Coordinates of C-alpha atoms in Angstrom, one line a residue:
M1 CA -39.0 -3.0 -18.1
P2 CA -39.2 -7.0 -18.3
D3 CA -39.4 -8.9 -14.9
R4 CA -35.8 -10.4 -15.5
P5 CA -33.7 -8.3 -17.9
L6 CA -31.1 -10.2 -19.9
I7 CA -28.0 -8.1 -18.2
S8 CA -27.4 -6.7 -14.7
V9 CA -24.6 -4.2 -14.6
I10 CA -23.3 -3.8 -10.9
V11 CA -21.4 -0.5 -10.3
I12 CA -20.0 0.5 -7.0
G13 CA -19.3 3.8 -5.7
Y14 CA -17.9 6.0 -2.6
D15 CA -17.2 9.8 -2.3
M16 CA -16.8 9.9 -6.1
P17 CA -20.1 11.5 -7.3
E18 CA -19.1 13.3 -10.3
Q19 CA -17.0 10.4 -11.5
L20 CA -20.1 7.8 -10.6
L21 CA -22.5 10.0 -12.5
N22 CA -20.1 10.0 -15.5
T23 CA -20.1 6.3 -15.3
A24 CA -23.7 5.9 -15.1
R25 CA -24.3 8.4 -18.1
S26 CA -21.9 6.0 -20.0
L27 CA -24.4 3.4 -19.5
A28 CA -27.5 5.0 -20.5
T29 CA -29.3 4.0 -23.4
D30 CA -28.6 7.2 -25.6
Y31 CA -24.9 6.4 -25.3
Q32 CA -24.8 2.5 -25.3
Q33 CA -25.3 1.5 -28.9
G34 CA -27.4 -1.3 -30.4
I35 CA -29.0 -2.2 -26.9
S36 CA -32.5 -1.2 -25.5
A37 CA -33.4 -0.4 -22.2
D38 CA -35.4 -3.5 -21.6
E39 CA -32.6 -5.5 -22.2
Y40 CA -30.4 -4.6 -19.0
E41 CA -30.6 -3.0 -15.8
V42 CA -27.9 -0.8 -14.1
L43 CA -27.6 -1.0 -10.2
I44 CA -25.6 1.8 -8.8
V45 CA -25.0 1.1 -5.1
E46 CA -23.0 3.9 -3.2
N47 CA -21.8 3.6 0.2
R48 CA -22.6 6.7 2.0
S49 CA -19.9 9.5 2.5
S50 CA -19.9 13.1 3.0
N51 CA -19.8 13.6 -0.8
N52 CA -22.6 11.8 -2.2
V53 CA -23.8 11.5 -5.8
D54 CA -27.3 13.1 -6.7
E55 CA -29.6 10.2 -6.8
Q56 CA -32.2 12.1 -8.9
A57 CA -29.7 12.7 -11.5
I58 CA -28.9 8.8 -11.8
L59 CA -32.4 8.0 -11.8
A60 CA -33.6 10.5 -14.4
L61 CA -31.3 8.4 -16.9
G62 CA -34.0 5.8 -17.4
D63 CA -36.2 3.5 -15.3
H64 CA -34.1 0.9 -15.8
F65 CA -31.3 2.4 -13.5
R66 CA -31.9 1.4 -9.9
F67 CA -30.0 3.3 -7.1
F68 CA -29.2 2.0 -3.5
R69 CA -27.2 3.9 -0.8
R70 CA -26.0 2.0 2.0
E71 CA -24.3 2.4 5.2
N72 CA -20.9 0.9 5.2
T73 CA -18.9 1.1 8.7
G74 CA -15.8 -0.6 7.0
R75 CA -13.2 0.5 4.2
T76 CA -14.5 -2.4 1.8
P77 CA -16.9 -2.4 -0.8
V78 CA -17.4 -6.1 -0.6
P79 CA -20.4 -6.0 1.4
A80 CA -21.9 -3.7 -1.2
I81 CA -20.9 -5.8 -3.9
N82 CA -22.8 -9.0 -2.4
F83 CA -25.8 -6.9 -1.6
A84 CA -26.0 -5.9 -5.4
F85 CA -25.7 -9.5 -6.3
G86 CA -28.6 -10.4 -4.2
Q87 CA -30.7 -7.0 -6.2
A88 CA -29.4 -8.5 -9.6
R89 CA -32.3 -10.0 -11.8
G90 CA -30.0 -10.5 -15.2
E91 CA -29.0 -13.8 -16.7
L92 CA -25.9 -12.2 -17.3
V93 CA -23.8 -9.9 -14.9
G94 CA -21.4 -6.9 -15.4
L95 CA -19.3 -5.9 -12.4
M96 CA -17.7 -2.6 -12.1
I97 CA -16.4 -2.8 -8.2
D98 CA -14.8 0.7 -9.2
G99 CA -17.6 3.2 -9.9
A100 CA -15.2 5.6 -11.7
R101 CA -14.9 3.9 -15.0
M102 CA -16.6 5.4 -18.0
L103 CA -17.4 2.6 -21.0
S104 CA -17.0 3.0 -24.4
P105 CA -20.4 2.7 -26.4
G106 CA -20.3 -1.0 -27.4
V107 CA -19.5 -2.9 -24.5
L108 CA -23.5 -4.0 -23.3
R109 CA -24.0 -4.9 -27.2
Q110 CA -21.0 -7.0 -27.3
A111 CA -21.6 -8.7 -23.8
R112 CA -25.0 -9.6 -24.9
D113 CA -24.2 -10.9 -28.3
L114 CA -21.3 -13.1 -26.7
Y115 CA -23.4 -14.3 -24.2
R116 CA -26.0 -15.6 -26.7
Q117 CA -23.5 -17.0 -28.6
H118 CA -21.3 -18.5 -25.9
P119 CA -23.3 -18.8 -22.4
K120 CA -20.2 -19.5 -20.2
A121 CA -18.3 -16.7 -21.7
L122 CA -16.2 -14.4 -19.3
V123 CA -16.0 -11.2 -21.0
A124 CA -13.3 -8.4 -20.3
V125 CA -13.2 -5.2 -20.8
P126 CA -9.5 -3.6 -21.2
G127 CA -8.7 -0.8 -18.9
Y128 CA -7.2 2.4 -19.5
H129 CA -6.7 5.6 -17.5
L130 CA -7.7 9.0 -18.5
G131 CA -4.5 10.9 -19.2
Q132 CA -0.9 10.2 -20.8
D133 CA 0.1 8.1 -17.9
E134 CA -1.2 6.0 -15.3
Q135 CA -2.7 8.1 -12.2
H136 CA -0.6 7.9 -9.4
K137 CA 2.2 9.0 -11.5
A138 CA 0.7 11.7 -13.1
G139 CA 1.4 14.5 -10.2
E140 CA -0.6 16.6 -8.0
P141 CA -4.1 15.6 -7.6
A142 CA -5.8 19.2 -8.0
L143 CA -3.9 19.8 -11.4
L144 CA -4.6 16.0 -12.5
R145 CA -8.5 16.6 -12.2
Q146 CA -8.2 19.8 -13.9
R147 CA -6.4 18.4 -16.9
E148 CA -9.0 15.5 -16.9
K149 CA -12.0 17.7 -16.9
A150 CA -10.3 19.9 -19.6
A151 CA -9.7 16.5 -21.8
L152 CA -13.0 15.3 -21.3
A153 CA -14.5 18.6 -22.3
S154 CA -12.3 18.6 -25.6
I155 CA -13.9 15.5 -26.8
N156 CA -17.4 15.9 -25.8
W157 CA -17.5 12.2 -24.8
P158 CA -21.2 11.9 -24.7
S159 CA -21.7 12.1 -28.4
N160 CA -18.7 10.3 -29.5
G161 CA -17.7 7.9 -26.8
Y162 CA -14.9 6.2 -28.9
D163 CA -12.9 9.4 -28.7
L164 CA -11.8 8.1 -25.1
F165 CA -9.5 6.3 -26.5
S166 CA -7.5 9.5 -27.7
I167 CA -7.2 10.9 -24.2
S168 CA -6.2 7.8 -22.3
T169 CA -3.4 5.2 -21.8
F170 CA -3.3 1.6 -20.7
S171 CA -4.0 0.9 -17.0
G172 CA -1.1 -0.9 -15.1
A173 CA -3.3 -3.8 -14.9
N174 CA -2.6 -4.5 -18.7
R175 CA 0.1 -2.3 -19.0
R176 CA 1.6 -4.7 -21.9
G177 CA -1.7 -4.8 -23.6
Y178 CA -4.5 -7.3 -23.8
L179 CA -2.7 -10.2 -25.9
Q180 CA -1.0 -11.5 -22.7
P181 CA -2.2 -12.2 -19.2
L182 CA -4.1 -9.5 -17.6
M183 CA -3.7 -8.9 -13.8
E184 CA -7.4 -8.0 -13.3
C185 CA -10.3 -6.5 -15.1
N186 CA -12.0 -3.7 -13.9
C187 CA -15.3 -4.6 -16.0
L188 CA -16.0 -8.0 -16.5
F189 CA -19.1 -10.0 -17.5
S190 CA -20.0 -13.4 -16.7
S191 CA -23.1 -15.6 -16.1
A192 CA -25.1 -15.1 -13.0
K193 CA -24.4 -18.7 -12.6
H194 CA -20.7 -18.6 -12.7
F195 CA -20.7 -15.8 -10.0
E196 CA -22.5 -17.5 -7.8
D197 CA -20.5 -20.8 -8.3
I198 CA -17.0 -18.5 -7.1
G199 CA -18.8 -17.4 -4.2
Y200 CA -19.7 -13.9 -5.3
A201 CA -17.1 -11.5 -3.5
D202 CA -15.3 -13.0 -0.8
E203 CA -16.0 -11.1 2.4
R204 CA -12.5 -11.8 3.7
F205 CA -11.3 -8.8 1.7
T206 CA -11.5 -6.3 4.3
L207 CA -8.7 -4.1 3.4
G208 CA -9.2 -0.6 1.9
G209 CA -10.8 -0.3 -1.5
G210 CA -11.5 -4.1 -1.0
G211 CA -7.9 -5.0 -1.4
S212 CA -7.4 -7.4 -4.5
V213 CA -10.9 -8.8 -4.4
N214 CA -11.0 -7.5 -8.1
L215 CA -8.2 -9.9 -8.8
H216 CA -9.3 -12.8 -6.8
M217 CA -12.7 -12.7 -8.5
Y218 CA -11.7 -12.2 -12.0
R219 CA -8.8 -15.3 -11.8
S220 CA -11.8 -17.3 -10.1
L221 CA -13.9 -16.9 -13.0
G222 CA -11.3 -17.5 -15.4
L223 CA -10.4 -20.6 -14.0
L224 CA -14.0 -22.3 -13.9
P225 CA -13.6 -25.5 -16.5
D226 CA -16.3 -24.4 -18.7
T227 CA -15.3 -20.8 -19.1
K228 CA -14.2 -19.3 -22.2
L229 CA -12.2 -15.9 -22.2
F230 CA -13.0 -13.0 -24.5
I231 CA -11.5 -9.7 -24.7
L232 CA -12.9 -6.8 -26.6
P233 CA -10.3 -5.0 -28.1
G234 CA -12.4 -1.9 -29.8
E235 CA -13.8 -1.1 -26.2
G236 CA -12.7 0.1 -22.8
S237 CA -13.2 0.8 -19.6
F238 CA -11.9 4.4 -18.9
H239 CA -10.6 5.5 -15.4
Q240 CA -11.6 8.8 -14.0
Y241 CA -9.2 9.9 -11.4
H242 CA -10.7 10.0 -7.6
G243 CA -8.0 9.8 -5.1
G244 CA -8.7 6.0 -5.0
V245 CA -6.7 3.5 -2.9
T246 CA -4.4 2.2 -5.7
T247 CA -4.5 5.2 -8.3
S248 CA -3.4 7.9 -5.9
S249 CA 0.1 8.9 -5.2
Y250 CA 0.2 9.4 -1.7
A251 CA 3.3 8.1 0.2
E252 CA 1.9 5.2 1.7
R253 CA 0.6 3.8 -1.7
Q254 CA 3.0 1.0 -1.5
A255 CA 2.7 -0.1 1.7
E256 CA -1.1 -0.4 1.1
I257 CA -0.5 -2.4 -2.0
E258 CA 1.9 -4.7 -0.1
S259 CA -0.7 -5.5 2.3
H260 CA -3.1 -6.3 -0.6
R261 CA -0.5 -8.6 -2.1
V262 CA 0.3 -10.6 1.1
Q263 CA -3.6 -11.2 1.8
L264 CA -4.5 -12.2 -1.8
H265 CA -1.2 -14.6 -2.0
S266 CA -2.6 -16.3 1.5
F267 CA -6.1 -17.1 -0.4
W268 CA -4.1 -19.5 -3.0
P269 CA -2.0 -22.3 -2.7
G270 CA 1.5 -21.4 -4.0
G271 CA 0.4 -18.0 -4.5
F272 CA -1.6 -15.8 -7.0
H273 CA -0.9 -15.0 -10.2
S274 CA -2.6 -13.6 -13.2
L275 CA -4.9 -15.7 -15.0
R276 CA -3.2 -17.4 -17.9
R277 CA -5.8 -18.5 -20.1
K278 CA -5.7 -17.8 -24.1
P279 CA -8.0 -14.8 -25.1
A280 CA -10.4 -14.6 -28.0
L281 CA -10.7 -11.3 -29.6
Y282 CA -14.1 -9.8 -30.3
G283 CA -16.1 -7.1 -32.0
P284 CA -14.8 -4.4 -34.5
I285 CA -12.2 -2.0 -33.6
C286 CA -12.5 1.7 -33.8
E287 CA -9.8 4.0 -35.7
Q288 CA -9.3 5.2 -32.2
A289 CA -8.2 2.0 -30.7
T290 CA -6.0 0.8 -33.5
G291 CA -2.8 1.9 -31.8
F292 CA -3.5 -0.2 -28.9
L293 CA -4.2 -3.3 -30.9
S294 CA -0.9 -2.7 -32.6
F295 CA 0.9 -2.2 -29.1
S296 CA -0.8 -5.5 -27.7
E297 CA 0.4 -7.4 -30.7
E298 CA 4.1 -6.6 -30.2
M299 CA 3.9 -7.1 -27.0
A300 CA 2.3 -10.3 -27.2
Q301 CA 5.2 -11.5 -29.8
R302 CA 7.9 -10.6 -27.7
R303 CA 6.0 -12.5 -24.7
Q304 CA 5.8 -15.6 -26.8
Q305 CA 9.5 -15.7 -28.0
R306 CA 10.7 -15.1 -24.5
L307 CA 8.6 -18.1 -23.4
E308 CA 9.6 -20.1 -26.5
R309 CA 13.3 -19.7 -25.6
L310 CA 12.6 -20.7 -22.0
D311 CA 10.5 -24.0 -23.0
L312 CA 7.6 -22.6 -21.1
P313 CA 3.8 -23.0 -21.9
E314 CA 2.2 -19.9 -23.3
W315 CA -1.2 -20.3 -21.3
P316 CA -0.8 -22.8 -18.6
D317 CA -4.2 -22.4 -17.2
D318 CA -5.8 -23.5 -20.3
P319 CA -7.8 -26.7 -19.9
E320 CA -6.3 -29.8 -21.4

C-alpha cells in the first residue's frame, strides 16, 4: 500500500457484527469494480459492546483494511468519527457513520473518477433500505431480520451487488428520489480538506446515534462555496436492519427523533433545512436501478411545478 492512498473510507460500527462485516465485504477489492487495493484504504472503527465484530474476519479482507476497536462511554459515535479522521491518510474521504450500509460495486471507482475531474466535488450515494418498506415500518424485528437474510441469500449479492436494488426501497432521507433536496447522505465523499474546513464531526452532537450529526455534516459540506454536488444514480448505500436509533419501531422513536430535531435546529440560525443545491448526475445506471431513476424524475417534475406556481426558487442554496 502506498504511504498516501487516494481514498480513505471511514466506517463506524457499534453492536452490529453481522451487518458491519457485510458492509466491509462490500468494500473489498473482489467486490468493488474498477479500483485496486493500492488506491484506497478502509478504516473500520467499532465502539466496543457486548456484541463485537470478528476483527480477524475484517482484516482478512485485505491489507488495505485497518481495524480499530474503541472504548466509548457515551451514546454518540462522534468521538469515533473524529478519531477515524485522525487516522485517515487519503486525499478523498468517504464517510459512513452507520456501519450497516452495504454499497453497490461501482461506488469507489466513480468517487475516484469524480475527484480526479472535480477535486472540490461532494459525492452523494443515494440511500436505500433493504426490504419493501422503511425498516421502522416493517414490523417485528426478529421477523424483519429473517426476511432480510432470506432476501440477501436469494440474490447472492457478493457476486452481483447491483441486485441489491431489486430487494430495496428508497430510505426516508430521500423518499422522493434523489433529484430534489436530500435530507442527509449516509455514504458521502469529499476532500479531506473540506472535512477539515467544516471541523469534522461537531462534538456537541451527544445524543444517541450521534443525533443528527450526519445531516449537519452533509449540509455543511454542501454549503462550502466551492463545492459541486454530484449524485450517483446507478449506485446505492443499502441499510441493513440492526435496531438502530431511527430505523427501529420502538415506542420512544418519535420522542428520540424530536430531541434530534431540536438540537439540530439550534445549531443553524433560522433553523435547519435540507441542502438545496442542484445536483449533477454522474455514472452509468444499471438495469436494476432504472425504476428508481424514473421515480426520481417524476417526483422532481412535481416539485418543480409546485415551486413555479409559488414563484419560489428551485435551488436557493446554489451560489450566485
